[in-house]
Tab-separated table of C-alpha atoms in Angstrom:
chain	number	residue	atom	x	y	z
A	1396	MET	CA	8.241	-15.153	1.747
A	1397	ILE	CA	11.255	-14.182	-0.310
A	1398	LEU	CA	12.451	-10.629	0.317
A	1399	ASN	CA	14.381	-8.320	-1.994
A	1400	ASN	CA	17.803	-6.947	-1.079
A	1401	ASN	CA	17.621	-4.517	1.866
A	1402	GLU	CA	13.919	-5.287	2.344
A	1403	ILE	CA	12.676	-5.439	5.924
A	1404	ILE	CA	9.280	-6.654	7.119
A	1405	LEU	CA	7.716	-3.833	9.107
A	1406	LYS	CA	4.337	-5.404	9.916
A	1407	GLU	CA	2.475	-8.658	9.331
A	1408	ILE	CA	-1.311	-8.450	9.559
A	1409	LEU	CA	-3.739	-11.316	9.950
A	1410	PRO	CA	-7.176	-10.411	8.588
A	1411	GLY	CA	-10.214	-10.617	10.847
A	1412	LYS	CA	-12.751	-13.390	10.331
A	1413	SER	CA	-15.591	-11.067	9.355
A	1414	PHE	CA	-16.307	-8.518	6.644
A	1415	PHE	CA	-16.511	-4.755	6.737
A	1416	PHE	CA	-19.470	-3.410	4.756
A	1417	ASN	CA	-19.019	0.158	3.599
A	1418	MET	CA	-21.850	2.032	1.909
A	1419	THR	CA	-20.823	0.820	-1.554
A	1420	GLU	CA	-20.979	-2.835	-0.452
A	1421	LYS	CA	-24.369	-2.280	1.176
A	1422	LEU	CA	-25.727	-0.827	-2.081
A	1423	ARG	CA	-24.161	-3.648	-4.096
A	1424	THR	CA	-25.814	-6.182	-1.795
A	1425	ALA	CA	-29.205	-4.521	-2.208
A	1426	PHE	CA	-28.774	-4.432	-5.994
A	1427	SER	CA	-27.655	-8.077	-6.075
A	1428	ILE	CA	-30.817	-9.149	-4.211
A	1429	PHE	CA	-32.880	-7.164	-6.737
A	1430	TYR	CA	-30.912	-8.828	-9.548
A	1431	LEU	CA	-31.589	-12.244	-7.979
A	1432	ALA	CA	-35.321	-11.448	-7.877
A	1433	ILE	CA	-35.222	-10.599	-11.594
A	1434	GLY	CA	-33.507	-13.932	-12.282
A	1435	ILE	CA	-36.160	-15.817	-10.299
A	1436	PHE	CA	-38.892	-13.911	-12.155
A	1437	PHE	CA	-37.395	-14.908	-15.523
A	1438	ILE	CA	-37.223	-18.557	-14.528
A	1439	MET	CA	-40.741	-18.641	-13.037
A	1440	SER	CA	-42.460	-16.788	-15.863
A	1441	LEU	CA	-40.684	-18.560	-18.681
A	1442	SER	CA	-40.555	-22.073	-17.228
A	1443	SER	CA	-43.527	-23.270	-19.304
A	1444	THR	CA	-41.769	-22.619	-22.587
A	1445	PHE	CA	-38.194	-23.796	-22.851
A	1446	GLY	CA	-36.497	-21.544	-25.314
A	1447	LEU	CA	-33.938	-18.825	-25.658
A	1448	PHE	CA	-35.566	-16.714	-22.942
A	1449	SER	CA	-35.383	-19.602	-20.467
A	1450	ILE	CA	-31.673	-20.010	-21.150
A	1451	ILE	CA	-31.159	-16.256	-20.656
A	1452	GLY	CA	-33.213	-16.459	-17.447
A	1453	ILE	CA	-31.090	-19.319	-16.099
A	1454	GLY	CA	-27.945	-17.378	-16.976
A	1455	ILE	CA	-29.220	-14.272	-15.177
A	1456	PHE	CA	-30.245	-16.372	-12.162
A	1457	CYS	CA	-26.844	-18.115	-11.908
A	1458	ASN	CA	-24.977	-14.827	-12.252
A	1459	ALA	CA	-27.196	-13.215	-9.612
A	1460	LEU	CA	-26.724	-16.187	-7.283
A	1461	TYR	CA	-22.952	-15.824	-7.581
A	1462	ILE	CA	-23.046	-12.059	-6.993
A	1463	THR	CA	-25.404	-12.369	-4.033
A	1464	PHE	CA	-23.911	-15.346	-2.178
A	1465	PHE	CA	-21.020	-17.239	-3.707
A	1466	ARG	CA	-18.629	-14.321	-4.146
A	1467	TRP	CA	-18.761	-13.833	-0.358
A	1468	ILE	CA	-17.938	-17.504	0.201
A	1469	LEU	CA	-14.920	-17.238	-2.107
A	1470	LYS	CA	-13.887	-13.979	-0.463
A	1471	TYR	CA	-14.047	-15.613	2.975
A	1472	ARG	CA	-11.942	-18.583	1.838
A	1473	ARG	CA	-9.284	-16.208	0.462
A	1474	LEU	CA	-9.415	-14.257	3.715
A	1475	LYS	CA	-8.692	-17.384	5.779
A	1476	LYS	CA	-5.831	-18.516	3.536
A	1477	ASN	CA	-3.883	-15.231	3.323
A	1478	TYR	CA	-2.171	-12.609	5.431
A	1479	TYR	CA	-0.808	-9.151	4.672
A	1480	VAL	CA	2.763	-7.867	4.849
A	1481	ILE	CA	4.090	-4.319	4.869
A	1482	THR	CA	7.797	-3.924	4.156
A	1483	ASN	CA	9.993	-0.911	3.602
A	1484	GLN	CA	9.701	-1.477	-0.188
A	1485	ARG	CA	6.226	-2.908	-0.869
A	1486	ILE	CA	2.924	-4.192	0.416
A	1487	ALA	CA	2.039	-7.823	-0.252
A	1488	ILE	CA	-0.713	-10.385	0.119
A	1489	VAL	CA	0.904	-13.683	1.102
A	1490	GLU	CA	-0.473	-17.213	1.267
A	1491	LYS	CA	-0.293	-18.655	4.811
A	1492	ALA	CA	0.433	-22.241	3.808
A	1493	ASN	CA	3.635	-21.743	1.829
A	1494	GLY	CA	4.594	-18.068	2.104
A	1495	LYS	CA	4.041	-17.477	-1.607
A	1496	ILE	CA	3.392	-13.845	-2.550
A	1497	LEU	CA	0.052	-13.702	-4.355
A	1498	LYS	CA	-0.015	-9.954	-5.055
A	1499	TYR	CA	2.284	-7.095	-4.271
A	1500	LYS	CA	2.673	-3.445	-5.053
A	1501	GLU	CA	5.812	-1.352	-4.706
A	1502	LEU	CA	5.478	1.613	-2.344
A	1503	ASN	CA	6.617	4.051	-5.042
A	1504	GLU	CA	3.686	2.875	-7.237
A	1505	ILE	CA	1.080	3.717	-4.578
A	1506	ASP	CA	-0.386	7.164	-5.187
A	1507	GLN	CA	-3.001	7.043	-2.422
A	1508	VAL	CA	-4.022	4.921	0.543
A	1509	ASN	CA	-7.669	4.849	1.638
A	1510	ALA	CA	-8.664	3.455	5.019
A	1511	GLU	CA	-12.381	2.696	5.346
A	1512	MET	CA	-13.273	1.755	8.907
A	1513	ASN	CA	-15.865	1.772	11.651
A	1514	SER	CA	-15.581	3.359	15.104
A	1515	LYS	CA	-13.691	0.273	16.383
A	1516	TYR	CA	-11.005	0.772	13.695
A	1517	PHE	CA	-12.023	-2.358	11.785
A	1518	GLY	CA	-12.193	-2.084	8.020
A	1519	ASN	CA	-10.361	-2.168	4.722
A	1520	ILE	CA	-7.175	-0.504	3.521
A	1521	ILE	CA	-7.233	0.189	-0.217
A	1522	PHE	CA	-4.061	1.033	-2.124
A	1523	GLY	CA	-5.033	3.248	-5.028
A	1524	GLU	CA	-8.418	4.619	-5.976
A	1525	PRO	CA	-11.307	2.595	-4.507
A	1526	GLU	CA	-13.753	1.003	-6.935
A	1527	SER	CA	-16.894	3.115	-7.104
A	1528	MET	CA	-20.443	1.840	-7.134
A	1529	PHE	CA	-21.143	2.705	-10.759
A	1530	GLY	CA	-17.613	2.665	-12.135
A	1531	LYS	CA	-16.113	5.189	-14.504
A	1532	ASP	CA	-17.652	6.379	-17.753
A	1533	ASP	CA	-14.952	4.676	-19.836
A	1534	GLU	CA	-15.312	1.220	-18.195
A	1535	ASN	CA	-17.128	-1.606	-19.942
A	1536	PHE	CA	-19.716	-3.634	-18.054
A	1537	SER	CA	-20.922	-7.124	-18.761
A	1538	PHE	CA	-24.209	-6.279	-20.506
A	1539	PHE	CA	-23.893	-2.632	-21.448
A	1540	ARG	CA	-21.146	-0.540	-22.995
A	1541	ARG	CA	-21.445	2.059	-20.229
A	1542	ARG	CA	-23.377	2.537	-17.025
A	1543	GLY	CA	-24.213	-0.226	-14.613
A	1544	VAL	CA	-23.355	-1.452	-11.146
A	1545	ASN	CA	-19.673	-2.190	-10.687
A	1546	PHE	CA	-18.940	-5.454	-8.827
A	1547	ALA	CA	-15.182	-5.330	-9.410
A	1548	GLU	CA	-13.016	-5.870	-6.341
A	1549	ASP	CA	-10.270	-3.445	-5.418
A	1550	LYS	CA	-7.120	-4.947	-6.922
A	1551	TYR	CA	-4.747	-4.072	-4.075
A	1552	ALA	CA	-6.546	-4.025	-0.736
A	1553	PHE	CA	-6.123	-5.371	2.753
A	1554	ILE	CA	-9.619	-6.640	3.610
A	1555	SER	CA	-10.985	-7.042	7.163
A	1556	VAL	CA	-8.124	-5.408	9.039
A	1557	GLU	CA	-8.423	-4.857	12.775
A	1558	ASN	CA	-6.832	-1.908	14.612
A	1559	ILE	CA	-6.243	0.232	11.542
A	1560	ASN	CA	-5.334	3.111	13.871
A	1561	GLU	CA	-2.088	1.248	14.684
A	1562	ILE	CA	-1.211	0.772	11.007
A	1563	ILE	CA	-1.855	4.314	9.736
A	1564	PRO	CA	1.250	5.798	11.457
A	1565	LEU	CA	3.368	3.163	9.704
A	1566	PHE	CA	2.109	4.321	6.299
A	1567	ASN	CA	2.726	7.942	7.288
A	1568	ASP	CA	6.319	7.020	8.248
A	1569	LEU	CA	6.744	5.436	4.811
A	1570	GLY	CA	5.682	8.717	3.164
A	1571	LEU	CA	2.185	7.615	2.158
A	1572	ASN	CA	-0.729	9.890	2.947
A	1573	VAL	CA	-3.757	8.007	4.262
A	1574	ASN	CA	-7.321	9.163	3.561
A	1575	LYS	CA	-9.547	7.994	6.418
A	1576	THR	CA	-13.265	7.369	6.030
A	1577	PHE	CA	-15.429	6.331	8.964
A	1578	TYR	CA	-18.712	4.455	8.440
């Protein structure tokens, strides 16, 4: 990892090998299973006539399959390949193999830090406003102009962090206020 001038690594964090499901993720999972059922229904009911509706049904089924299962597989692979770094100037997600910085955010750009965790202090640290279940009114969704379930990932987040209680004082020392949510 290449550091800026006067930049010091304060903490390196290896993510845990499991996921933390907050209430939003639990609702997204339930909706994705419902969405998968709709895709299966389209394929089963329209399988006798191959037409435009069958193509739409296959598209819905493939999208639902990705949302329900494959996005978690990709998320797990990213989790195994990366680690997190906190410096006195920025936070960064770094690739383990070569030390390449994949994403970073300067500390002065972070307006809020949200720690979502369980009673064992395992969870996610989100830098900025967390993605909500239904998104904002001005966001576009894939099928509708407004309204719908939001499956967007938080852009800057440390996922599956253990012992968040040891990291929160570091953010407080850096001048960042941490909002804690226990699930």
